[in-house]
Amino acid sequence: IDRFHYFTMCHLMFDAKAKEYKIQFGLDIYKSQQRTNFRLMASDLVKIQFKMNNVVFNAHDISAGGTSVTAPEGKEGDYPKEKLFEKNELMVNGKKFDIPICIVKGVFPDKLEDGTETGFTRLGIAFEKLPKDTEEELFKHINSEARAEEVKKKFNLGTKK
């Protein structure tokens, strides 16, 4: 299966008599994009905040590798490409993660979905030197939130930003 990940819940049972395992699929199967790190978009159901340089940003998205935010108006120069920031914090739906180091990897015009520039500057932020346990916990939390968002979409509970 190319470029997509599929996930579901199922029941795994061992039949001692037949000496074999059986998997019972009875629940929905969800599809997500394949990338190095799955990117979860902020929405009315997914709140993402990132504190960097003592400024709290409402982030646009999150992955285990980084996030993107909009630079404060008039402060774009405080966030040049390749600038390193230490002692950062990430909140995803109320769960906090300490991000020891991040680097501004991209600085580009912020655009609306139709491609119209907003006049603001978007920053692509990469997390660097994350402790393995933090990276794993963040990855699990993002995937859990993605699954929850898919279920909410299925029941039309809304996902607009």
PDB file of C-alpha atoms in Angstrom:
ATOM      1  CA  ILE A   1       0.000   0.000   0.000  1.00  0.00           C
ATOM      2  CA  ASP A   2       1.804   3.076  -1.285  1.00  0.00           C
ATOM      3  CA  ARG A   3       2.142   6.447   0.511  1.00  0.00           C
ATOM      4  CA  PHE A   4      -0.743   5.920   2.944  1.00  0.00           C
ATOM      5  CA  HIS A   5      -1.073   4.486   6.429  1.00  0.00           C
ATOM      6  CA  TYR A   6      -4.227   2.689   7.470  1.00  0.00           C
ATOM      7  CA  PHE A   7      -5.302   2.283  11.076  1.00  0.00           C
ATOM      8  CA  THR A   8      -8.195   0.728  12.928  1.00  0.00           C
ATOM      9  CA  MET A   9      -9.084  -1.080  16.106  1.00  0.00           C
ATOM     10  CA  CYS A  10      -9.507  -4.837  16.046  1.00  0.00           C
ATOM     11  CA  HIS A  11      -9.615  -7.890  18.267  1.00  0.00           C
ATOM     12  CA  LEU A  12      -6.684 -10.308  18.207  1.00  0.00           C
ATOM     13  CA  MET A  13      -7.552 -13.774  19.476  1.00  0.00           C
ATOM     14  CA  PHE A  14      -5.537 -16.941  19.864  1.00  0.00           C
ATOM     15  CA  ASP A  15      -7.251 -20.219  19.053  1.00  0.00           C
ATOM     16  CA  ALA A  16      -5.370 -22.742  21.223  1.00  0.00           C
ATOM     17  CA  LYS A  17      -6.996 -25.715  19.539  1.00  0.00           C
ATOM     18  CA  ALA A  18      -6.021 -24.606  16.032  1.00  0.00           C
ATOM     19  CA  LYS A  19      -2.781 -23.030  17.313  1.00  0.00           C
ATOM     20  CA  GLU A  20      -3.355 -19.870  15.306  1.00  0.00           C
ATOM     21  CA  TYR A  21      -4.151 -16.234  15.781  1.00  0.00           C
ATOM     22  CA  LYS A  22      -7.267 -14.640  14.361  1.00  0.00           C
ATOM     23  CA  ILE A  23      -7.915 -10.950  13.809  1.00  0.00           C
ATOM     24  CA  GLN A  24     -11.471  -9.702  13.870  1.00  0.00           C
ATOM     25  CA  PHE A  25     -11.997  -6.403  12.074  1.00  0.00           C
ATOM     26  CA  GLY A  26     -15.368  -4.932  12.857  1.00  0.00           C
ATOM     27  CA  LEU A  27     -14.595  -1.282  13.252  1.00  0.00           C
ATOM     28  CA  ASP A  28     -13.921   1.589  10.863  1.00  0.00           C
ATOM     29  CA  ILE A  29     -10.626   1.776   8.985  1.00  0.00           C
ATOM     30  CA  TYR A  30      -8.992   5.203   8.580  1.00  0.00           C
ATOM     31  CA  LYS A  31      -6.419   6.360   6.056  1.00  0.00           C
ATOM     32  CA  SER A  32      -3.726   8.963   6.706  1.00  0.00           C
ATOM     33  CA  GLN A  33      -0.940  10.435   4.609  1.00  0.00           C
ATOM     34  CA  GLN A  34       2.516   8.915   4.641  1.00  0.00           C
ATOM     35  CA  ARG A  35       5.329  11.287   5.546  1.00  0.00           C
ATOM     36  CA  THR A  36       8.324  11.229   7.820  1.00  0.00           C
ATOM     37  CA  ASN A  37       6.097  12.749  10.485  1.00  0.00           C
ATOM     38  CA  PHE A  38       2.319  12.965  10.195  1.00  0.00           C
ATOM     39  CA  ARG A  39       1.165  16.601  10.210  1.00  0.00           C
ATOM     40  CA  LEU A  40      -1.945  17.424  12.234  1.00  0.00           C
ATOM     41  CA  MET A  41      -3.676  20.684  11.296  1.00  0.00           C
ATOM     42  CA  ALA A  42      -5.064  23.052  13.937  1.00  0.00           C
ATOM     43  CA  SER A  43      -8.853  23.325  13.920  1.00  0.00           C
ATOM     44  CA  ASP A  44     -11.752  24.048  16.210  1.00  0.00           C
ATOM     45  CA  LEU A  45     -11.164  20.529  17.585  1.00  0.00           C
ATOM     46  CA  VAL A  46      -7.351  20.630  17.672  1.00  0.00           C
ATOM     47  CA  LYS A  47      -5.757  23.495  19.613  1.00  0.00           C
ATOM     48  CA  ILE A  48      -2.012  23.884  19.165  1.00  0.00           C
ATOM     49  CA  GLN A  49       0.083  26.491  20.954  1.00  0.00           C
ATOM     50  CA  PHE A  50       3.841  26.945  20.790  1.00  0.00           C
ATOM     51  CA  LYS A  51       5.865  29.136  23.146  1.00  0.00           C
ATOM     52  CA  MET A  52       9.125  30.374  21.644  1.00  0.00           C
ATOM     53  CA  ASN A  53      11.195  33.423  22.599  1.00  0.00           C
ATOM     54  CA  ASN A  54       8.668  34.056  25.442  1.00  0.00           C
ATOM     55  CA  VAL A  55       5.881  34.524  22.889  1.00  0.00           C
ATOM     56  CA  VAL A  56       2.888  32.149  22.748  1.00  0.00           C
ATOM     57  CA  PHE A  57       1.769  31.402  19.179  1.00  0.00           C
ATOM     58  CA  ASN A  58      -1.415  29.719  18.019  1.00  0.00           C
ATOM     59  CA  ALA A  59       0.207  27.226  15.684  1.00  0.00           C
ATOM     60  CA  HIS A  60      -1.173  26.216  12.287  1.00  0.00           C
ATOM     61  CA  ASP A  61      -0.103  22.575  12.493  1.00  0.00           C
ATOM     62  CA  ILE A  62       2.092  20.110  14.343  1.00  0.00           C
ATOM     63  CA  SER A  63       4.186  17.020  13.672  1.00  0.00           C
ATOM     64  CA  ALA A  64       6.771  15.202  15.747  1.00  0.00           C
ATOM     65  CA  GLY A  65       9.367  17.135  13.729  1.00  0.00           C
ATOM     66  CA  GLY A  66       8.053  20.680  14.066  1.00  0.00           C
ATOM     67  CA  THR A  67       5.283  23.238  13.685  1.00  0.00           C
ATOM     68  CA  SER A  68       4.391  26.389  11.783  1.00  0.00           C
ATOM     69  CA  VAL A  69       3.288  29.722  13.234  1.00  0.00           C
ATOM     70  CA  THR A  70       2.643  33.269  12.070  1.00  0.00           C
ATOM     71  CA  ALA A  71       5.227  35.835  13.177  1.00  0.00           C
ATOM     72  CA  PRO A  72       3.848  38.706  15.256  1.00  0.00           C
ATOM     73  CA  GLU A  73       3.195  41.767  13.101  1.00  0.00           C
ATOM     74  CA  GLY A  74       6.249  43.997  13.041  1.00  0.00           C
ATOM     75  CA  LYS A  75       8.400  41.313  14.717  1.00  0.00           C
ATOM     76  CA  GLU A  76       9.263  39.244  11.638  1.00  0.00           C
ATOM     77  CA  GLY A  77      12.924  40.275  11.967  1.00  0.00           C
ATOM     78  CA  ASP A  78      13.118  38.568  15.366  1.00  0.00           C
ATOM     79  CA  TYR A  79      12.742  35.185  13.647  1.00  0.00           C
ATOM     80  CA  PRO A  80      15.306  34.914  10.818  1.00  0.00           C
ATOM     81  CA  LYS A  81      15.894  31.630   9.017  1.00  0.00           C
ATOM     82  CA  GLU A  82      18.243  29.284  10.916  1.00  0.00           C
ATOM     83  CA  LYS A  83      17.823  31.143  14.242  1.00  0.00           C
ATOM     84  CA  LEU A  84      17.893  28.772  17.213  1.00  0.00           C
ATOM     85  CA  PHE A  85      15.626  29.114  20.256  1.00  0.00           C
ATOM     86  CA  GLU A  86      15.992  27.202  23.523  1.00  0.00           C
ATOM     87  CA  LYS A  87      13.526  26.215  26.272  1.00  0.00           C
ATOM     88  CA  ASN A  88      10.342  26.135  24.200  1.00  0.00           C
ATOM     89  CA  GLU A  89       6.952  24.683  25.106  1.00  0.00           C
ATOM     90  CA  LEU A  90       4.290  23.012  23.002  1.00  0.00           C
ATOM     91  CA  MET A  91       0.650  22.458  23.969  1.00  0.00           C
ATOM     92  CA  VAL A  92      -1.569  20.138  21.909  1.00  0.00           C
ATOM     93  CA  ASN A  93      -5.145  20.075  23.203  1.00  0.00           C
ATOM     94  CA  GLY A  94      -3.913  20.837  26.702  1.00  0.00           C
ATOM     95  CA  LYS A  95      -1.026  18.330  26.801  1.00  0.00           C
ATOM     96  CA  LYS A  96       2.335  20.025  27.366  1.00  0.00           C
ATOM     97  CA  PHE A  97       5.653  19.030  25.782  1.00  0.00           C
ATOM     98  CA  ASP A  98       9.018  20.622  26.549  1.00  0.00           C
ATOM     99  CA  ILE A  99      10.929  21.348  23.338  1.00  0.00           C
ATOM    100  CA  PRO A 100      14.541  22.030  24.337  1.00  0.00           C
ATOM    101  CA  ILE A 101      15.694  23.465  20.988  1.00  0.00           C
ATOM    102  CA  CYS A 102      13.949  24.636  17.851  1.00  0.00           C
ATOM    103  CA  ILE A 103      15.248  26.267  14.688  1.00  0.00           C
ATOM    104  CA  VAL A 104      13.448  28.533  12.229  1.00  0.00           C
ATOM    105  CA  LYS A 105      13.753  26.539   9.004  1.00  0.00           C
ATOM    106  CA  GLY A 106      11.432  28.531   6.772  1.00  0.00           C
ATOM    107  CA  VAL A 107      10.295  32.142   6.517  1.00  0.00           C
ATOM    108  CA  PHE A 108       7.665  32.789   3.852  1.00  0.00           C
ATOM    109  CA  PRO A 109       4.508  34.797   3.125  1.00  0.00           C
ATOM    110  CA  ASP A 110       1.411  33.503   4.905  1.00  0.00           C
ATOM    111  CA  LYS A 111      -1.374  32.596   2.465  1.00  0.00           C
ATOM    112  CA  LEU A 112      -5.056  31.807   2.639  1.00  0.00           C
ATOM    113  CA  GLU A 113      -6.368  28.519   1.260  1.00  0.00           C
ATOM    114  CA  ASP A 114      -7.043  30.206  -2.110  1.00  0.00           C
ATOM    115  CA  GLY A 115      -3.387  31.357  -2.335  1.00  0.00           C
ATOM    116  CA  THR A 116      -4.030  35.004  -1.479  1.00  0.00           C
ATOM    117  CA  GLU A 117      -1.229  36.449   0.657  1.00  0.00           C
ATOM    118  CA  THR A 118      -2.349  37.689   4.083  1.00  0.00           C
ATOM    119  CA  GLY A 119       0.443  40.219   4.556  1.00  0.00           C
ATOM    120  CA  PHE A 120       1.820  38.221   7.478  1.00  0.00           C
ATOM    121  CA  THR A 121       4.915  36.012   7.647  1.00  0.00           C
ATOM    122  CA  ARG A 122       4.716  32.294   8.368  1.00  0.00           C
ATOM    123  CA  LEU A 123       7.562  30.522  10.143  1.00  0.00           C
ATOM    124  CA  GLY A 124       8.427  26.853   9.671  1.00  0.00           C
ATOM    125  CA  ILE A 125       9.878  25.593  12.950  1.00  0.00           C
ATOM    126  CA  ALA A 126      11.907  22.382  13.313  1.00  0.00           C
ATOM    127  CA  PHE A 127      12.321  20.663  16.671  1.00  0.00           C
ATOM    128  CA  GLU A 128      15.950  19.729  17.286  1.00  0.00           C
ATOM    129  CA  LYS A 129      17.528  17.257  19.697  1.00  0.00           C
ATOM    130  CA  LEU A 130      14.211  16.115  21.156  1.00  0.00           C
ATOM    131  CA  PRO A 131      14.721  13.490  23.852  1.00  0.00           C
ATOM    132  CA  LYS A 132      13.615  10.118  22.462  1.00  0.00           C
ATOM    133  CA  ASP A 133      10.849   9.710  25.050  1.00  0.00           C
ATOM    134  CA  THR A 134       9.459  13.193  24.239  1.00  0.00           C
ATOM    135  CA  GLU A 135       9.550  12.462  20.509  1.00  0.00           C
ATOM    136  CA  GLU A 136       7.739   9.145  20.982  1.00  0.00           C
ATOM    137  CA  GLU A 137       5.120  10.654  23.305  1.00  0.00           C
ATOM    138  CA  LEU A 138       4.532  13.552  20.895  1.00  0.00           C
ATOM    139  CA  PHE A 139       4.202  11.139  17.954  1.00  0.00           C
ATOM    140  CA  LYS A 140       1.663   9.019  19.887  1.00  0.00           C
ATOM    141  CA  HIS A 141      -0.294  12.077  21.006  1.00  0.00           C
ATOM    142  CA  ILE A 142      -0.476  13.536  17.483  1.00  0.00           C
ATOM    143  CA  ASN A 143      -1.673  10.232  16.049  1.00  0.00           C
ATOM    144  CA  SER A 144      -4.235   9.864  18.834  1.00  0.00           C
ATOM    145  CA  GLU A 145      -5.556  13.371  18.142  1.00  0.00           C
ATOM    146  CA  ALA A 146      -5.665  12.575  14.413  1.00  0.00           C
ATOM    147  CA  ARG A 147      -7.756   9.463  15.068  1.00  0.00           C
ATOM    148  CA  ALA A 148     -10.093  11.420  17.328  1.00  0.00           C
ATOM    149  CA  GLU A 149     -10.447  14.116  14.662  1.00  0.00           C
ATOM    150  CA  GLU A 150     -11.357  11.506  12.023  1.00  0.00           C
ATOM    151  CA  VAL A 151     -14.054  10.084  14.299  1.00  0.00           C
ATOM    152  CA  LYS A 152     -15.408  13.592  14.983  1.00  0.00           C
ATOM    153  CA  LYS A 153     -15.470  14.308  11.230  1.00  0.00           C
ATOM    154  CA  LYS A 154     -17.423  11.116  10.693  1.00  0.00           C
ATOM    155  CA  PHE A 155     -20.078  12.345  13.092  1.00  0.00           C
ATOM    156  CA  ASN A 156     -20.050  15.883  11.622  1.00  0.00           C
ATOM    157  CA  LEU A 157     -18.798  17.539  14.782  1.00  0.00           C
ATOM    158  CA  GLY A 158     -16.890  20.177  12.773  1.00  0.00           C
ATOM    159  CA  THR A 159     -13.215  20.764  12.037  1.00  0.00           C
ATOM    160  CA  LYS A 160     -12.932  24.279  10.676  1.00  0.00           C
ATOM    161  CA  LYS A 161     -10.089  26.469  11.875  1.00  0.00           C
TER     162      LYS A 161
END
